[in-house]
Short mmCIF file of C-alpha atoms and ligand atoms in Angstrom, two decimals:
data_model
loop_
_atom_site.label_atom_id
_atom_site.label_comp_id
_atom_site.label_asym_id
_atom_site.label_seq_id
_atom_site.Cartn_x
_atom_site.Cartn_y
_atom_site.Cartn_z
CA UNK A 73 14.01 -18.40 -9.74
CA UNK A 74 10.29 -17.69 -9.48
CA UNK A 75 8.54 -17.39 -12.87
CA UNK A 76 7.61 -13.83 -13.86
CA UNK A 77 4.47 -14.89 -15.76
CA UNK A 78 1.85 -16.35 -13.50
CA UNK A 79 -1.22 -16.68 -15.70
CA UNK A 80 -0.19 -20.13 -16.90
CA UNK A 81 0.45 -21.61 -13.44
CA UNK A 82 -2.13 -24.31 -12.65
CA UNK A 83 -5.10 -23.66 -10.38
CA UNK A 84 -4.66 -24.74 -6.79
CA UNK A 85 -6.11 -28.23 -6.44
CA UNK A 86 -7.14 -27.82 -2.80
CA UNK A 87 -9.24 -24.73 -3.50
CA UNK A 88 -10.71 -26.30 -6.66
CA UNK A 89 -11.83 -29.28 -4.59
CA UNK A 90 -13.18 -27.13 -1.72
CA UNK A 91 -15.24 -25.03 -4.13
CA UNK A 92 -16.41 -28.09 -6.09
CA UNK A 93 -17.77 -29.56 -2.85
CA UNK A 94 -20.17 -26.60 -2.65
CA UNK A 95 -21.14 -26.88 -6.33
CA UNK A 96 -18.84 -24.09 -7.54
CA UNK A 97 -16.21 -24.05 -10.26
CA UNK A 98 -12.80 -22.36 -9.92
CA UNK A 99 -11.40 -21.28 -13.29
CA UNK A 100 -8.80 -19.04 -14.89
CA UNK A 101 -10.18 -16.26 -17.10
CA UNK A 102 -8.41 -15.14 -20.27
CA UNK A 103 -8.16 -11.35 -20.55
CA UNK A 104 -8.45 -11.72 -24.33
CA UNK A 105 -11.33 -14.18 -24.18
CA UNK A 106 -15.12 -13.88 -24.31
CA UNK A 107 -15.38 -14.30 -20.54
CA UNK A 108 -13.51 -11.07 -19.76
CA UNK A 109 -16.48 -8.62 -19.92
CA UNK A 110 -18.39 -10.69 -17.31
CA UNK A 111 -15.28 -10.93 -15.16
CA UNK A 112 -14.84 -7.14 -15.19
CA UNK A 113 -18.57 -6.59 -14.60
CA UNK A 114 -18.37 -8.77 -11.48
CA UNK A 115 -15.29 -6.88 -10.25
CA UNK A 116 -16.91 -3.45 -10.66
CA UNK A 117 -20.09 -4.69 -8.95
CA UNK A 118 -17.97 -5.97 -6.03
CA UNK A 119 -16.45 -2.52 -5.60
CA UNK A 120 -19.87 -0.85 -5.96
CA UNK A 121 -18.97 0.73 -9.30
CA UNK A 122 -21.00 1.19 -12.46
CA UNK A 123 -21.38 -1.46 -15.13
CA UNK A 124 -18.37 -1.02 -17.46
CA UNK A 125 -18.92 0.38 -20.96
CA UNK A 126 -17.50 -1.45 -24.03
CA UNK A 127 -14.71 1.14 -24.16
CA UNK A 128 -13.87 0.60 -20.48
CA UNK A 129 -13.84 -3.15 -21.04
CA UNK A 130 -11.30 -2.80 -23.86
CA UNK A 131 -9.12 -0.48 -21.77
CA UNK A 132 -9.23 -2.87 -18.83
CA UNK A 133 -8.43 -5.81 -21.10
CA UNK A 134 -5.18 -4.12 -22.07
CA UNK A 135 -4.39 -3.20 -18.48
CA UNK A 136 -5.08 -6.66 -17.07
CA UNK A 137 -3.52 -8.73 -19.84
CA UNK A 138 -0.42 -9.43 -17.76
CA UNK A 139 -2.41 -10.63 -14.77
CA UNK A 140 -3.62 -13.98 -13.59
CA UNK A 141 -7.42 -13.62 -13.50
CA UNK A 142 -9.40 -16.20 -11.59
CA UNK A 143 -13.17 -16.51 -11.24
CA UNK A 144 -15.52 -18.69 -9.25
CA UNK A 145 -18.60 -19.79 -11.23
CA UNK A 146 -21.99 -21.03 -10.06
CA UNK A 147 -23.09 -22.94 -13.15
CA UNK A 148 -26.53 -23.58 -11.66
CA UNK A 149 -27.23 -19.85 -11.41
CA UNK A 150 -29.12 -17.43 -13.61
CA UNK A 151 -25.87 -16.23 -15.26
CA UNK A 152 -23.64 -19.32 -15.35
CA UNK A 153 -20.85 -17.57 -17.25
CA UNK A 154 -20.60 -14.55 -14.94
CA UNK A 155 -18.26 -15.20 -12.01
CA UNK A 156 -19.75 -14.98 -8.52
CA UNK A 157 -16.28 -14.22 -7.19
CA UNK A 158 -13.08 -12.76 -8.64
CA UNK A 159 -9.42 -12.29 -7.82
CA UNK A 160 -6.40 -11.24 -9.81
CA UNK A 161 -2.68 -11.47 -9.18
CA UNK A 162 0.61 -10.57 -10.83
CA UNK A 163 4.26 -10.35 -10.05
CA UNK A 164 5.50 -7.02 -8.82
CA UNK A 165 8.63 -5.83 -7.07
CA UNK A 166 8.68 -4.70 -3.45
CA UNK A 167 11.38 -2.34 -2.22
CA UNK A 168 12.60 -3.87 1.04
CA UNK A 169 15.39 -1.44 1.84
CA UNK A 170 16.82 1.44 -0.19
CA UNK A 171 18.16 0.02 -3.45
CA UNK A 172 17.00 -3.53 -2.70
CA UNK A 173 13.86 -5.09 -4.15
CA UNK A 174 12.30 -8.54 -4.05
CA UNK A 175 9.55 -10.21 -6.13
CA UNK A 176 6.07 -9.76 -4.70
CA UNK A 177 2.98 -11.82 -5.51
CA UNK A 178 0.44 -8.97 -5.68
CA UNK A 179 -3.27 -9.58 -5.26
CA UNK A 180 -6.23 -7.39 -6.20
CA UNK A 181 -9.85 -7.45 -7.43
CA UNK A 182 -11.02 -9.65 -4.54
CA UNK A 183 -14.81 -9.73 -4.75
CA UNK A 184 -17.56 -12.15 -3.78
CA UNK A 185 -21.12 -11.54 -5.00
CA UNK A 186 -23.44 -10.56 -2.13
CA UNK A 187 -25.61 -13.54 -3.13
CA UNK A 188 -22.70 -15.88 -2.30
CA UNK A 189 -21.06 -14.22 0.70
CA UNK A 190 -19.85 -15.98 3.84
CA UNK A 191 -19.65 -19.43 2.31
CA UNK A 192 -15.88 -19.62 2.31
CA UNK A 193 -15.32 -18.42 -1.26
CA UNK A 194 -12.87 -15.67 -0.30
CA UNK A 195 -11.04 -18.19 1.89
CA UNK A 196 -10.70 -20.60 -1.03
CA UNK A 197 -9.48 -17.86 -3.37
CA UNK A 198 -6.97 -16.31 -0.96
CA UNK A 199 -5.50 -19.56 0.28
CA UNK A 200 -5.38 -20.75 -3.35
CA UNK A 201 -3.35 -17.69 -4.31
CA UNK A 202 -0.98 -18.17 -1.37
CA UNK A 203 -0.36 -21.86 -2.15
CA UNK A 204 0.18 -21.06 -5.84
CA UNK A 205 2.59 -18.24 -5.00
CA UNK A 206 4.53 -20.32 -2.46
CA UNK A 207 4.78 -23.30 -4.83
CA UNK A 208 6.12 -20.98 -7.54
CA UNK A 209 8.85 -19.72 -5.21
CA UNK A 210 7.57 -16.35 -4.02
CA UNK A 211 8.59 -15.35 -0.49
CA UNK A 212 5.98 -12.61 -0.10
CA UNK A 213 2.43 -11.82 -1.14
CA UNK A 214 0.89 -8.38 -0.79
CA UNK A 215 -2.27 -6.35 -1.18
CA UNK A 216 -3.91 -3.04 -0.34
CA UNK A 217 -7.19 -3.29 1.51
CA UNK A 218 -10.57 -1.62 1.67
CA UNK A 219 -11.25 -2.95 5.18
CA UNK A 220 -8.76 -3.84 7.89
CA UNK A 221 -10.87 -6.73 9.18
CA UNK A 222 -10.58 -9.18 6.30
CA UNK A 223 -7.03 -10.34 5.57
CA UNK A 224 -5.41 -10.92 8.97
CA UNK A 225 -6.96 -14.39 9.12
CA UNK A 226 -4.80 -15.47 6.17
CA UNK A 227 -1.58 -14.12 7.70
CA UNK A 228 -1.47 -10.70 6.05
CA UNK A 229 -0.56 -7.75 8.25
CA UNK A 230 0.26 -4.06 7.68
CA UNK A 231 3.90 -3.42 6.78
CA UNK A 232 3.70 0.15 5.45
CA UNK A 233 1.47 2.98 6.55
CA UNK A 234 0.30 6.15 4.85
CA UNK A 235 -1.28 9.42 5.94
CA UNK A 236 -4.15 11.40 4.54
CA UNK A 237 -2.98 14.97 4.84
CA UNK A 238 -5.08 18.13 5.02
CA UNK A 239 -3.52 21.58 5.20
CA UNK A 240 -5.36 24.75 6.19
CA UNK A 241 -3.45 27.02 3.86
CA UNK A 242 -4.48 30.22 5.60
CA UNK A 243 -2.58 29.12 8.72
CA UNK A 244 0.30 27.59 6.81
CA UNK A 245 2.73 30.34 5.81
CA UNK A 246 5.60 28.85 3.87
CA UNK A 247 8.82 28.63 5.94
CA UNK A 248 10.44 25.80 3.98
CA UNK A 249 13.32 26.02 1.53
CA UNK A 250 13.17 27.99 -1.69
CA UNK A 251 13.81 25.60 -4.55
CA UNK A 252 16.19 26.89 -7.22
CA UNK A 253 14.50 25.24 -10.21
CA UNK A 254 11.32 26.08 -12.13
CA UNK A 255 7.72 24.93 -12.39
CA UNK A 256 5.73 24.58 -15.60
CA UNK A 257 2.27 23.32 -16.40
CA UNK A 258 2.47 20.18 -18.49
CA UNK A 259 -0.22 18.57 -20.67
CA UNK A 260 -2.32 15.75 -19.26
CA UNK A 261 -1.48 13.47 -22.15
CA UNK A 262 2.19 13.59 -21.14
CA UNK A 263 1.53 12.51 -17.56
CA UNK A 264 1.68 8.71 -17.76
CA UNK A 265 5.24 8.89 -19.05
CA UNK A 266 6.28 11.66 -16.68
CA UNK A 267 4.74 10.05 -13.57
CA UNK A 268 6.32 6.75 -14.43
CA UNK A 269 9.78 8.28 -14.95
CA UNK A 270 9.86 10.08 -11.59
CA UNK A 271 8.16 7.28 -9.67
CA UNK A 272 10.56 4.66 -11.00
CA UNK A 273 13.45 6.61 -9.47
CA UNK A 274 11.68 7.12 -6.14
CA UNK A 275 10.17 3.76 -5.48
CA UNK A 276 13.46 1.85 -5.39
CA UNK A 277 14.60 4.02 -2.48
CA UNK A 278 11.50 3.70 -0.33
CA UNK A 279 10.81 0.46 1.59
CA UNK A 280 7.21 -0.63 1.06
CA UNK A 281 6.94 0.81 -2.47
CA UNK A 282 6.06 -1.04 -5.66
CA UNK A 283 6.19 0.13 -9.28
CA UNK A 284 3.13 1.70 -10.86
CA UNK A 285 1.87 0.72 -14.30
CA UNK A 286 0.49 2.55 -17.31
CA UNK A 287 -3.21 2.39 -16.46
CA UNK A 288 -2.52 3.48 -12.87
CA UNK A 289 -0.80 6.61 -14.26
CA UNK A 290 -3.54 7.09 -16.84
CA UNK A 291 -6.11 6.96 -14.03
CA UNK A 292 -4.29 9.66 -12.05
CA UNK A 293 -4.05 11.76 -15.21
CA UNK A 294 -7.79 11.38 -15.88
CA UNK A 295 -7.05 9.67 -19.19
CA UNK A 296 -9.15 6.53 -18.74
CA UNK A 297 -12.58 6.44 -20.44
CA UNK A 298 -15.26 8.34 -18.52
CA UNK A 299 -12.89 9.29 -15.71
CA UNK A 300 -14.75 11.64 -13.35
CA UNK A 301 -13.29 15.17 -13.18
CA UNK A 302 -10.94 14.35 -16.08
CA UNK A 303 -11.02 17.83 -17.51
CA UNK A 304 -10.23 19.39 -14.14
CA UNK A 305 -6.95 17.52 -13.82
CA UNK A 306 -3.96 19.87 -13.95
CA UNK A 307 -0.28 19.15 -13.50
CA UNK A 308 2.97 20.99 -12.94
CA UNK A 309 6.48 19.60 -13.29
CA UNK A 310 9.57 20.76 -11.42
CA UNK A 311 12.86 21.00 -13.26
CA UNK A 312 16.14 21.53 -11.44
CA UNK A 313 18.60 24.26 -12.55
CA UNK A 314 20.28 21.72 -14.86
CA UNK A 315 16.94 21.18 -16.62
CA UNK A 316 16.28 17.67 -15.28
CA UNK A 317 12.64 16.95 -14.44
CA UNK A 318 12.61 15.96 -10.77
CA UNK A 319 9.02 16.16 -9.64
CA UNK A 320 5.42 16.19 -10.68
CA UNK A 321 2.22 17.35 -9.00
CA UNK A 322 -1.16 16.30 -10.39
CA UNK A 323 -4.25 17.89 -8.85
CA UNK A 324 -7.81 19.04 -9.22
CA UNK A 325 -9.51 21.96 -7.50
CA UNK A 326 -12.89 21.26 -5.94
CA UNK A 327 -15.01 24.36 -5.74
CA UNK A 328 -16.36 25.38 -2.36
CA UNK A 329 -19.03 27.90 -1.51
CA UNK A 330 -16.52 30.48 -0.35
CA UNK A 331 -14.83 31.54 -3.57
CA UNK A 332 -11.44 32.25 -1.96
CA UNK A 333 -11.31 28.93 -0.11
CA UNK A 334 -11.52 26.13 -2.67
CA UNK A 335 -9.87 22.76 -2.04
CA UNK A 336 -6.83 21.65 -3.98
CA UNK A 337 -6.89 17.86 -4.09
CA UNK A 338 -3.54 16.24 -4.81
CA UNK A 339 -3.82 13.18 -7.08
CA UNK A 340 -0.07 12.56 -7.11
CA UNK A 341 2.92 14.41 -5.72
CA UNK A 342 6.11 12.59 -6.61
CA UNK A 343 9.38 14.33 -5.87
CA UNK A 344 12.83 13.05 -6.64
CA UNK A 345 14.74 15.07 -4.04
CA UNK A 346 14.09 17.67 -1.37
CA UNK A 347 14.07 20.65 -3.73
CA UNK A 348 11.33 19.18 -5.91
CA UNK A 349 9.33 18.27 -2.80
CA UNK A 350 9.52 21.81 -1.43
CA UNK A 351 8.72 23.40 -4.79
CA UNK A 352 5.62 21.27 -5.38
CA UNK A 353 4.21 21.60 -1.87
CA UNK A 354 4.80 25.35 -1.93
CA UNK A 355 2.97 25.60 -5.24
CA UNK A 356 -0.02 23.74 -3.76
CA UNK A 357 -0.13 25.69 -0.48
CA UNK A 358 0.27 29.12 -2.10
CA UNK A 359 -2.23 28.50 -4.91
CA UNK A 360 -4.61 31.47 -5.15
CA UNK A 361 -8.25 30.98 -4.17
CA UNK A 362 -7.42 27.79 -2.24
CA UNK A 363 -8.09 27.40 1.50
CA UNK A 364 -7.32 23.73 1.91
CA UNK A 365 -4.95 21.24 0.33
CA UNK A 366 -5.58 17.52 0.71
CA UNK A 367 -3.31 14.64 -0.26
CA UNK A 368 -3.60 10.88 0.23
CA UNK A 369 -0.87 8.27 0.62
CA UNK A 370 1.68 10.62 2.16
CA UNK A 371 4.46 9.64 4.61
CA UNK A 372 3.26 8.86 8.15
CA UNK A 373 4.87 12.09 9.39
CA UNK A 374 4.45 14.29 6.32
CA UNK A 375 7.50 16.46 5.57
CA UNK A 376 5.26 19.44 4.77
CA UNK A 377 4.69 19.78 8.55
CA UNK A 378 8.22 21.11 8.83
CA UNK A 379 7.82 23.57 5.97
CA UNK A 380 5.07 25.83 7.34
CA UNK A 381 4.82 28.37 10.15
CA UNK A 382 2.05 26.61 12.03
CA UNK A 383 2.59 22.86 12.21
CA UNK A 384 -0.97 22.33 13.37
CA UNK A 385 -2.20 23.71 10.08
CA UNK A 386 -1.25 20.26 8.81
CA UNK A 387 -3.29 17.29 9.99
CA UNK A 388 -2.25 13.78 9.09
CA UNK A 389 -4.56 10.79 9.57
CA UNK A 390 -2.59 7.59 9.61
CA UNK A 391 -3.84 4.34 8.16
CA UNK A 392 -2.41 0.91 7.39
CA UNK A 393 -1.87 0.68 3.65
CA UNK A 394 0.46 -2.05 2.41
CA UNK A 395 -0.32 -5.50 3.79
CA UNK A 396 2.20 -8.29 3.37
CA UNK A 397 2.14 -12.06 3.88
CA UNK A 398 5.34 -14.00 4.49
CA UNK A 399 5.39 -17.30 2.58
CA UNK A 400 9.07 -18.15 2.90
CA UNK A 401 10.86 -16.94 6.05
CA UNK A 402 14.48 -17.21 4.78
CA UNK A 403 13.58 -15.62 1.44
CA UNK A 404 11.67 -12.72 2.99
CA UNK A 405 14.18 -11.90 5.73
CA UNK A 406 17.26 -12.25 3.52
CA UNK A 407 15.84 -9.84 0.94
CA UNK A 408 16.53 -6.64 2.89
CA UNK A 409 19.58 -5.09 4.50
CA UNK A 410 19.64 -4.37 8.22
CA UNK A 411 20.89 -1.71 10.61
CA UNK A 412 22.64 -4.01 13.09
CA UNK A 413 23.78 -7.52 13.90
CA UNK A 414 21.45 -10.18 15.33
CA UNK A 415 21.53 -13.85 16.26
CA UNK A 416 18.17 -15.08 17.56
CA UNK A 417 15.73 -17.93 17.01
CA UNK A 418 12.30 -16.73 15.84
CA UNK A 419 9.33 -19.04 16.53
CA UNK A 420 6.59 -18.36 13.98
CA UNK A 421 3.00 -19.56 14.33
CA UNK A 422 1.35 -19.93 10.94
CA UNK A 423 -1.96 -21.78 10.77
CA UNK A 424 -1.55 -22.16 6.99
CA UNK A 425 1.87 -23.74 7.50
CA UNK A 426 4.03 -21.73 5.08
CA UNK A 427 6.20 -19.97 7.68
CA UNK A 428 5.51 -22.20 10.66
CA UNK A 429 8.37 -23.31 12.90
CA UNK A 430 11.62 -22.11 14.45
CA UNK A 431 14.13 -20.15 12.43
CA UNK A 432 17.61 -18.98 13.37
CA UNK A 433 18.00 -15.45 12.07
CA UNK A 434 21.60 -14.31 11.78
CA UNK A 435 22.43 -10.81 10.61
CA UNK A 436 26.11 -10.09 10.00
CA UNK A 437 28.09 -6.89 10.41
CA UNK A 438 27.41 -5.96 6.78
CA UNK A 439 23.65 -6.02 7.52
CA UNK A 440 22.90 -9.18 5.52
CA UNK A 441 20.63 -11.88 6.96
CA UNK A 442 20.84 -15.64 6.65
CA UNK A 443 18.03 -17.76 8.00
CA UNK A 444 17.79 -21.52 8.57
CA UNK A 445 15.37 -23.88 10.26
CA UNK A 446 16.32 -24.76 13.81
CA UNK A 447 14.87 -27.21 16.28
CA UNK A 448 15.77 -25.33 19.51
CA UNK A 449 13.36 -23.38 21.70
CA UNK A 450 12.78 -19.94 20.12
CA UNK A 451 14.03 -16.72 21.73
CA UNK A 452 11.01 -14.79 20.45
CA UNK A 453 7.59 -16.02 19.33
CA UNK A 454 5.09 -14.35 17.05
CA UNK A 455 2.21 -15.05 14.70
CA UNK A 456 3.16 -14.90 11.02
CA UNK A 457 1.40 -11.54 10.58
CA UNK A 458 3.78 -9.92 13.07
CA UNK A 459 6.75 -11.03 11.02
CA UNK A 460 5.26 -9.25 7.97
CA UNK A 461 4.73 -6.10 10.05
CA UNK A 462 8.32 -6.17 11.35
CA UNK A 463 9.89 -6.95 7.99
CA UNK A 464 10.31 -3.41 6.63
CA UNK A 465 10.93 -1.86 10.05
CA UNK A 466 7.76 0.23 10.06
CA UNK A 467 6.81 -1.00 13.53
CA UNK A 468 9.13 -2.14 16.31
CA UNK A 469 9.14 -5.50 18.06
CA UNK A 470 8.77 -3.73 21.42
CA UNK A 471 5.63 -1.99 20.15
CA UNK A 472 4.10 -5.25 18.92
CA UNK A 473 5.12 -6.92 22.20
CA UNK A 474 3.10 -4.34 24.13
CA UNK A 475 0.05 -5.61 22.23
CA UNK A 476 0.98 -9.26 22.83
CA UNK A 477 1.83 -9.72 19.14
CA UNK A 478 5.48 -10.64 19.80
CA UNK A 479 6.72 -12.47 22.87
CA UNK A 480 10.27 -12.53 24.15
CA UNK A 481 12.73 -11.11 26.68
CA UNK A 482 13.24 -7.34 26.63
CA UNK A 483 16.88 -7.70 25.49
CA UNK A 484 15.82 -9.80 22.49
CA UNK A 485 13.05 -7.40 21.53
CA UNK A 486 15.50 -4.49 21.82
CA UNK A 487 18.00 -6.31 19.61
CA UNK A 488 15.32 -6.81 16.93
CA UNK A 489 14.35 -3.12 17.17
CA UNK A 490 17.96 -2.12 16.53
CA UNK A 491 18.60 -4.53 13.67
CA UNK A 492 15.29 -3.96 11.86
CA UNK A 493 15.34 -0.13 12.10
CA UNK A 494 14.61 1.06 8.56
CA UNK A 495 16.85 3.37 6.54
CA UNK A 496 13.66 5.19 5.47
CA UNK A 497 10.14 4.89 6.93
CA UNK A 498 8.16 2.41 4.81
CA UNK A 499 5.56 3.95 2.51
CA UNK A 500 3.42 2.75 -0.36
CA UNK A 501 2.35 5.77 -2.41
CA UNK A 502 -0.17 4.14 -4.76
CA UNK A 503 -3.16 1.77 -4.52
CA UNK A 504 -3.06 -1.59 -6.19
C1 COA B 273 -14.66 -9.29 1.60
C2 COA B 273 -15.27 -10.43 0.77
C3 COA B 273 -14.34 -10.72 -0.39
C4 COA B 273 -15.40 -11.68 1.67
O1 COA B 273 -15.87 -12.78 0.91
P1 COA B 273 -16.60 -14.08 1.56
O2 COA B 273 -16.58 -15.14 0.51
O3 COA B 273 -17.89 -13.68 2.13
O4 COA B 273 -15.61 -14.53 2.72
P2 COA B 273 -15.54 -15.96 3.42
O5 COA B 273 -16.89 -16.60 3.40
O6 COA B 273 -14.41 -16.76 2.87
O7 COA B 273 -15.21 -15.50 4.89
C5 COA B 273 -13.97 -15.70 5.51
C6 COA B 273 -13.99 -15.10 6.88
O8 COA B 273 -13.85 -13.69 6.74
C7 COA B 273 -14.92 -13.03 7.43
N1 COA B 273 -15.21 -11.85 6.65
C8 COA B 273 -15.47 -11.81 5.34
N2 COA B 273 -15.68 -10.55 4.95
C9 COA B 273 -15.53 -9.77 6.04
C10 COA B 273 -15.61 -8.39 6.27
N3 COA B 273 -15.90 -7.54 5.31
N4 COA B 273 -15.38 -7.94 7.52
C11 COA B 273 -15.09 -8.79 8.52
N5 COA B 273 -15.00 -10.13 8.36
C12 COA B 273 -15.21 -10.61 7.12
C13 COA B 273 -16.02 -14.04 7.47
O9 COA B 273 -16.93 -13.77 8.51
C14 COA B 273 -15.26 -15.32 7.69
O10 COA B 273 -14.87 -15.42 9.05
P3 COA B 273 -14.43 -16.80 9.73
O11 COA B 273 -13.22 -17.30 8.99
O12 COA B 273 -14.15 -16.41 11.12
O13 COA B 273 -15.62 -17.70 9.54
C15 COA B 273 -16.66 -10.02 0.26
O14 COA B 273 -17.45 -9.66 1.35
C16 COA B 273 -16.68 -8.87 -0.74
O15 COA B 273 -16.65 -9.13 -1.94
N6 COA B 273 -16.76 -7.59 -0.31
C17 COA B 273 -16.81 -6.46 -1.22
C18 COA B 273 -15.49 -6.19 -1.97
C19 COA B 273 -14.32 -6.06 -1.03
O16 COA B 273 -14.39 -5.40 -0.02
N7 COA B 273 -13.20 -6.70 -1.40
C20 COA B 273 -12.01 -6.65 -0.65
C21 COA B 273 -11.10 -5.71 -1.36
S1 COA B 273 -9.60 -5.41 -0.54
#
């Protein structure tokens, strides 16, 4: 059983040595210690943000207390105690198929100071995280990315996608269902609890999802210190006819020159059920003085397309969102349930070694997988990133094969397509 607290696991010796060879020190940072303000200052600089205020530092300390914080220090520099690179990680839970979750080594706050870029620091930090996670028994690592060009080299690959949606409300007459429940404005202060309650019910049904956490919800609610637009944040909750709260919409309205065509910007729209979904989208689209509704992190084919008179009033721009890295092939593949039987040998190429080799993947009639090492010639070959992309069923083997990212006979690729078909399209609806 993998440990759930990771901050006490030792630093990876290989990365410590690699960094030491270039005069740098790899060290854990205590969220409650004196080094935390410099750690956070380096993180915000890496993401081009402002220097954090004392209040923001204390808020972040609370939020990051459960994480493993690691810094890289250049002790010969002008600020020897301020890290020149940062990374943090924690244990989360990935939904792999409806109702089934598996531990996920989650990574964030990856920054390298521009003064120290392209010297292999990110490589040392990322490979260090992966070795630490694998040694502790985690089958999967994950992250969300600012650029799609960085993480493939370490075996990460997109496994869940999300759309940015924009709706021209003047073309989008509501044709969807009429929800029987009611909508009410709810106070901002109540949102962290409300968002968490609805999201906890949703995320276990949706492959690709992970749980949120208090400061994520506080951020959406505009309740973190100096949050921009905080006072413009509004929220409505949907209750079903039995009085159970089933959905929540958090939004701001950005004013545009034309006073009847402002933009309603969705900060969160979480719906537990079709009625709540319809009620909240209808509220957004029919809001007076609004000409456009925008929402991030929506399903690849957003359901609102089917709820309006003119489907082309809805545009959805797809992007990769949740990147996964397979560290343990049997552990990762056995975590989910499948749509069909399979018996094939997968040959995985993994330059970092974790998943490398041939694996017999057997999926039984109940949809459960068992995987074991095998010495025979593989039926299909792929780089480790392709395995991560196939895992949740968000892309098919035949599609990856067309790009040369999986190789095998058409019948084998078709069999994988059938078995890996997801019960629901993978989606990650938050950033982490
Ligand atoms: C992205 C970042 C962490 C890379 O750090 P780094 O220490 O310069 O990376 P490394 O020296 O280990 O480089 C590793 C490889 O990645 C490549 N690489 C690094 N950053 C890249 C980028 N932004 N785009 C494309 N390639 C990149 C390097 O060229 C190098 O390639 P190679 O293995 O073929 O030689 C750093 O540029 C950064 O802090 N950026 C701003 C914050 C950010 O975007 N963080 C990522 C959040 S998801």
